[in-house]
């Protein structure tokens, strides 16, 4: 049986990319990293795992539709079936969604629908909630709004700082995302 091929999309550090690569037994092969930030740390990580990279700078394209069309062509040429967003800091547009809807997954560091957006951990911390967590969901046209696949709670401790909370949330992400990917890609 041939294994499904998957791409990870990331913009920054790539700790989730690394966790996915180190997880083993995913039932799919991560064969491509797509990154919109030339020079991002995640690119070096992909090279270390011998994963090929497609790095682009959105500013150099006429529109989102144009760069997304190029991405879709790249994914299709490489027979990519699944896309895992892991800190990809761009809203997915219709060009990409129409080609891959139901196959684009995202991880978000809050218990959605609470605290969508860029600074979910900071927003939850400043709101003083007693618990927050991690959500893995399908991507739709909204910001962190697609159907939820899995969630895991993280309790906020009395003596948490933003940094200690961030660390615990990231640890949960690094366990949860590979687990969900394994389940989704099991045929
Ligand atoms: C993670 O917290 C993820 O949930 C969010 O962006 C962050 C990416 O971190 N979407 P990293 O680049 O995987 O370290």
Coordinates of N, CA, C and O in Angstrom, one line a residue, residues 9 34 54-75 88 90-97 99:
X9 N 2.9 23.3 6.7 CA 3.1 24.8 6.4 C 3.4 25.4 7.8 O 2.7 25.3 8.8
X34 N 6.2 24.0 3.5 CA 6.0 25.3 2.8 C 6.1 26.4 3.9 O 5.5 26.3 5.0
X54 N 9.5 24.6 0.1 CA 9.1 25.6 -0.8 C 8.9 26.9 0.0 O 8.0 27.0 0.9
X55 N 9.8 27.8 -0.2 CA 9.8 29.1 0.6 C 9.3 30.2 -0.4 O 9.8 30.3 -1.5
X56 N 8.4 31.0 0.1 CA 7.9 32.1 -0.8 C 7.8 33.4 0.0 O 7.7 33.3 1.3
X57 N 7.8 34.5 -0.7 CA 7.6 35.8 0.0 C 6.3 36.4 -0.6 O 6.4 36.8 -1.8
X58 N 5.3 36.5 0.1 CA 4.0 36.9 -0.4 C 4.1 38.3 -1.1 O 3.3 38.5 -2.0
X59 N 5.0 39.1 -0.5 CA 5.1 40.5 -1.1 C 5.4 40.5 -2.5 O 5.2 41.5 -3.2
X60 N 6.1 39.5 -3.0 CA 6.6 39.5 -4.4 C 5.5 39.0 -5.4 O 5.8 38.9 -6.6
X61 N 4.3 38.6 -4.9 CA 3.2 38.2 -5.8 C 2.2 39.3 -5.9 O 2.0 40.1 -4.9
X62 N 1.5 39.2 -7.0 CA 0.4 40.2 -7.2 C -0.8 40.1 -6.2 O -1.4 41.0 -5.8
X63 N -1.1 38.8 -5.8 CA -2.2 38.6 -4.9 C -2.1 37.2 -4.3 O -1.3 36.4 -4.7
X64 N -2.9 37.1 -3.2 CA -3.0 35.8 -2.6 C -3.4 34.6 -3.5 O -2.8 33.5 -3.5
X65 N -4.3 35.0 -4.4 CA -4.7 34.0 -5.4 C -3.6 33.5 -6.2 O -3.4 32.3 -6.5
X66 N -2.6 34.4 -6.6 CA -1.5 34.0 -7.4 C -0.5 33.1 -6.7 O -0.1 32.0 -7.2
X67 N -0.2 33.5 -5.4 CA 0.8 32.6 -4.7 C 0.1 31.3 -4.3 O 0.7 30.2 -4.3
X68 N -1.2 31.3 -4.0 CA -1.9 30.1 -3.6 C -2.0 29.1 -4.8 O -1.9 27.9 -4.6
X69 N -2.2 29.7 -6.0 CA -2.2 28.8 -7.2 C -0.9 28.1 -7.4 O -0.8 26.9 -7.7
X70 N 0.2 28.9 -7.2 CA 1.5 28.2 -7.3 C 1.7 27.1 -6.2 O 2.2 26.1 -6.5
X71 N 1.3 27.4 -5.0 CA 1.4 26.4 -4.0 C 0.6 25.1 -4.3 O 1.0 24.0 -4.2
X72 N -0.7 25.4 -4.8 CA -1.5 24.2 -5.2 C -0.9 23.4 -6.3 O -0.9 22.1 -6.2
X73 N -0.3 24.1 -7.2 CA 0.3 23.3 -8.3 C 1.5 22.5 -7.8 O 1.7 21.4 -8.2
X74 N 2.2 23.1 -6.9 CA 3.4 22.4 -6.3 C 2.9 21.2 -5.5 O 3.4 20.1 -5.6
X75 N 1.8 21.4 -4.7 CA 1.3 20.2 -3.9 C 0.8 19.1 -4.8 O 1.0 17.9 -4.6
X88 N 1.4 28.5 10.7 CA 1.4 29.2 9.4 C 0.6 30.4 9.6 O -0.6 30.4 9.8
X90 N -0.8 32.8 8.0 CA -1.6 33.4 6.9 C -3.0 32.8 6.9 O -3.1 31.6 7.2
X91 N -3.9 33.7 6.5 CA -5.3 33.1 6.3 C -5.3 32.4 5.0 O -4.9 32.9 4.0
X92 N -5.9 31.2 5.0 CA -6.0 30.5 3.8 C -7.1 31.0 2.9 O -8.2 31.2 3.4
X93 N -6.9 31.2 1.6 CA -7.9 31.8 0.7 C -8.6 30.8 -0.1 O -8.3 29.6 0.0
X94 N -9.6 31.2 -0.9 CA -10.4 30.3 -1.6 C -9.6 29.4 -2.7 O -10.0 28.3 -2.9
X95 N -8.5 30.0 -3.2 CA -7.8 29.2 -4.2 C -7.3 27.9 -3.6 O -7.4 26.8 -4.2
X96 N -6.7 28.0 -2.4 CA -6.1 26.9 -1.7 C -7.2 26.0 -1.1 O -7.2 24.8 -1.3
X97 N -8.2 26.7 -0.5 CA -9.3 25.9 0.1 C -10.1 25.1 -0.9 O -10.4 23.9 -0.6
X99 N -9.1 23.7 -3.6 CA -8.3 22.6 -4.0 C -8.2 21.5 -2.9 O -8.1 20.3 -3.2

